[in-house]
Amino acid sequence: MNWALIFSNGLYAAVSANAVAYMLIASGLNVHFGNTGLLNFGQAGFAAVGAYGIAIPVSQYHWNPFAAMLVILVGAVLLAVGVGLLTLRLRSDYLAIVTIAIAEIIRIFVNGDHFKWLTGGNDGLQGFTRWMENASPFSTNGVKIWAQKIDGYRLWLLVSGWILLGIIATALYLLIRSPWGRVLKGIREDEDAVRSLGKNVFAFKMQSLVLGGVVGAIGGMWLVLDKQSAQPGDFATTLTFFAYTMIILGGVAKVKGPIIGAMMFLFLFTWVDSFLREATKTSAGKKPVLPKWLITDNNYAQVKYIFAGVVLAILVAFRPQGIFGDKKEQAFDVR
Amino acid sequence: MNRTHIRLIVRIWLGLMAIVGVALSASSAANAQDTGGTITVNVFNQTKDAKGVATKVAVPGVTIKVSDDTGAAITSGATDAAGEVVLKVPTQTKFNLDLDVATLPKGVVLASGQTEKAVVDFTVGAGIGANKSYNYFLGKDDRLTTGRFKLLLQTLVNGVKSSAVLAICCIGLSLIYGTTGLSNFAHGEIVTLGAIVTWLLNQEGPKLHLLLAAPFGIAASALAGMGLERGVWRPLRKRGISLTSMMIMSIGIAIAVRYVYVFMLNSKFNRAVYYRQYHAQPEWSIGPIGINERDVIVIVLSVAVILAVCYFLLRTRQGKAIRAVSDNPDLASATGINTNKIILMVWALGGGLAGLGGVMFGAAHGLQWDTGFNLLLLLFAAITVGGLGNPFGALVGAVIVGMATELWTWVFPSFLEYKNAAALGALIITLIIRPQGILGRKERLG
């Protein structure tokens, strides 16, 4: 058992560029769900807009990446407005189903063979990260911290990602504390009361959708920059549900909630996986640490998902406000 | 003649064509030039007679465009009377061919497995030299020759089949929503459980006949539903946990259970698995419609079960009690109905029906660890379109969703893979026009 590797894998997963991407996706969702009480089950769709918004223009049409970021911004705003127009007048359980449907339509579209010339279909898109690699100030050899090797590109994404996250989280923190954010909380607690104060609830909900959607799209972009490949499978509904798990783990409606939650989730998720990989490894002449009838190197990889599902279910049942959340702020009574 | 035969013939055909193609490329290699290269493109129409003997006919007048690696157009040309066009290219590198589908004669399309775009690379493959050749094979456009109308009949039959399976699966989802308010995201896993237990008894272990194994699968699903109700949902309702929490919990349970299936059956479920019976059955032709024994059983059985469920809900005491709890749980319990008992019954009924639906779906399309999960969105689309919580609405919704997916393949035959998106699109459109669903009651909106 290589304990150093198991723990360093877990710790790296909690702070890596991939983690930053999840934090952004979950932060956006937290604006919808935690702050406004909108049960958005389609966050994966916003992340997909960010991912393919950078991948298609840069990889297929050799655009300037900053122009592609404008595409992401416009795309995410349009998607949010579209989702809002379709769903905001519906009851919240309808809203959940419709948002999940829209996200799936986006995934089916980018996965389909018919638009392979545009989206790469099932193979996904590659080769859109050169500009980011060129911008990296670190040597491509990267660094080795404890048992973890981090290449220069990932290190650069990690550092720049945390700076980006810091800026976005600060902005969200200030926005949520502002009068605007307090109206959102009011909508979450009692929509009719806010309406009776003369606020345009629909407009506020729409603004919340746009804000969270754009943040989620930036997260999606970071996710594919880290993977160096945009794959439709990464934007299935599981992404949305993992984002929910992160929010609830860290604390609903707090800006730090999804950040801490994502760190905890990804540490545990990766730790379990690394531990089981080591424990089921069959090296020459040695028996694996765990007995073969229980678990093998063929099926250990499923355990982390089982674990994630169980964590989500148990958290919601027994500590819905999350580890660091405030019981008064939990958003589960949305109607 | 059944589908397997046709497939075999098509395969032999393609094999023959490949040999012809190689021979042609060898012959045209003699005309090679020194600078740059040429790409010889042949377009053939392959037809076969009743015995499956194939003949090929050259197709003239089809435009082929050539572009280089960056997508810039290089040259283009139309095939001559021999169905051939020779295109000169400046370098011996990689080029993209694009057949202009609009220039094809009426009634033919590219043969299956052929696309209008192709890549010709001078640097790789057999016959390295200044000439490369590529063959396009066309086939009879079956859709056009069988006629859109006849195809519509077949599509409608397929739609009835899809609708029947969806309806069986989603009655439970709808009843559970109606009586408890829970959008149960773990319903797909109950569907999968019935199919998996049946498969285990059918293909592994005792190797029972499918019709004997299915009741065990259905029972397993019913028990799983009851177990979830007694073990998870009832205690949580007692603690007064909100519906949103319970919905998100059901998502967690669904993820966990789904991966338990893969964990336990990983080695066997890499790809779709099938039951020993009712798989790849010969089709009976009834006029323009092709249907097999399995599909007839699925349709007849579903209709019978749906009618039985409707009778149960409308005419029996227990069924009326279910609808009463659905309408107003507090009022129902005030009139002496044991709400918890009714809800437990709903879980047993809904779970069992989901298991039956899973077996039907598995028999028709094969079974995977995420079969139920893939169906789940269609099920939610069906009950939402019909009106959440109304079991009769769920039936209407299942027909709309099932028909929408199949009709999509009729209207847009080349966009097959988007048919599930069509169902979700139908959901969105219905909700714009009628936000409470077709049979739903109007409630507070916005």
PDB file of C-alpha atoms in Angstrom, chain A residues 48 52 56 101-122 232, chain B residues 415 417-421:
ATOM      1  CA  ALA A  48     -21.423  22.206 -21.679  1.00  0.00           C
ATOM      2  CA  TYR A  52     -17.983  23.641 -26.296  1.00  0.00           C
ATOM      3  CA  ILE A  56     -15.625  24.547 -31.128  1.00  0.00           C
ATOM      4  CA  ALA A 101     -34.492  17.919 -20.191  1.00  0.00           C
ATOM      5  CA  ILE A 102     -32.782  20.977 -21.685  1.00  0.00           C
ATOM      6  CA  ALA A 103     -29.380  19.849 -20.406  1.00  0.00           C
ATOM      7  CA  GLU A 104     -29.942  16.398 -21.898  1.00  0.00           C
ATOM      8  CA  ILE A 105     -31.002  17.871 -25.243  1.00  0.00           C
ATOM      9  CA  ILE A 106     -27.704  19.790 -25.320  1.00  0.00           C
ATOM     10  CA  ARG A 107     -25.764  16.621 -24.508  1.00  0.00           C
ATOM     11  CA  ILE A 108     -27.627  14.539 -27.100  1.00  0.00           C
ATOM     12  CA  PHE A 109     -26.932  17.277 -29.653  1.00  0.00           C
ATOM     13  CA  VAL A 110     -23.169  17.426 -29.076  1.00  0.00           C
ATOM     14  CA  ASN A 111     -22.999  13.628 -28.861  1.00  0.00           C
ATOM     15  CA  GLY A 112     -24.820  13.042 -32.147  1.00  0.00           C
ATOM     16  CA  ASP A 113     -23.093  11.868 -35.315  1.00  0.00           C
ATOM     17  CA  HIS A 114     -24.964  14.326 -37.448  1.00  0.00           C
ATOM     18  CA  PHE A 115     -23.121  17.345 -36.097  1.00  0.00           C
ATOM     19  CA  LYS A 116     -19.823  15.565 -35.773  1.00  0.00           C
ATOM     20  CA  TRP A 117     -18.240  18.078 -38.148  1.00  0.00           C
ATOM     21  CA  LEU A 118     -19.011  20.747 -35.558  1.00  0.00           C
ATOM     22  CA  THR A 119     -18.903  19.107 -32.135  1.00  0.00           C
ATOM     23  CA  GLY A 120     -16.697  16.074 -32.744  1.00  0.00           C
ATOM     24  CA  GLY A 121     -19.586  13.816 -31.734  1.00  0.00           C
ATOM     25  CA  ASN A 122     -18.732  11.004 -29.396  1.00  0.00           C
ATOM     26  CA  PRO A 232     -20.165  14.882 -24.307  1.00  0.00           C
TER      27      PRO A 232
ATOM     28  CA  PHE B 415     -31.508  12.317 -37.433  1.00  0.00           C
ATOM     29  CA  GLU B 417     -30.001   9.543 -32.742  1.00  0.00           C
ATOM     30  CA  TYR B 418     -31.891  12.634 -31.672  1.00  0.00           C
ATOM     31  CA  LYS B 419     -35.193  10.882 -31.102  1.00  0.00           C
ATOM     32  CA  ASN B 420     -34.956  11.128 -27.324  1.00  0.00           C
ATOM     33  CA  ALA B 421     -34.317  14.823 -27.709  1.00  0.00           C
TER      34      ALA B 421
END
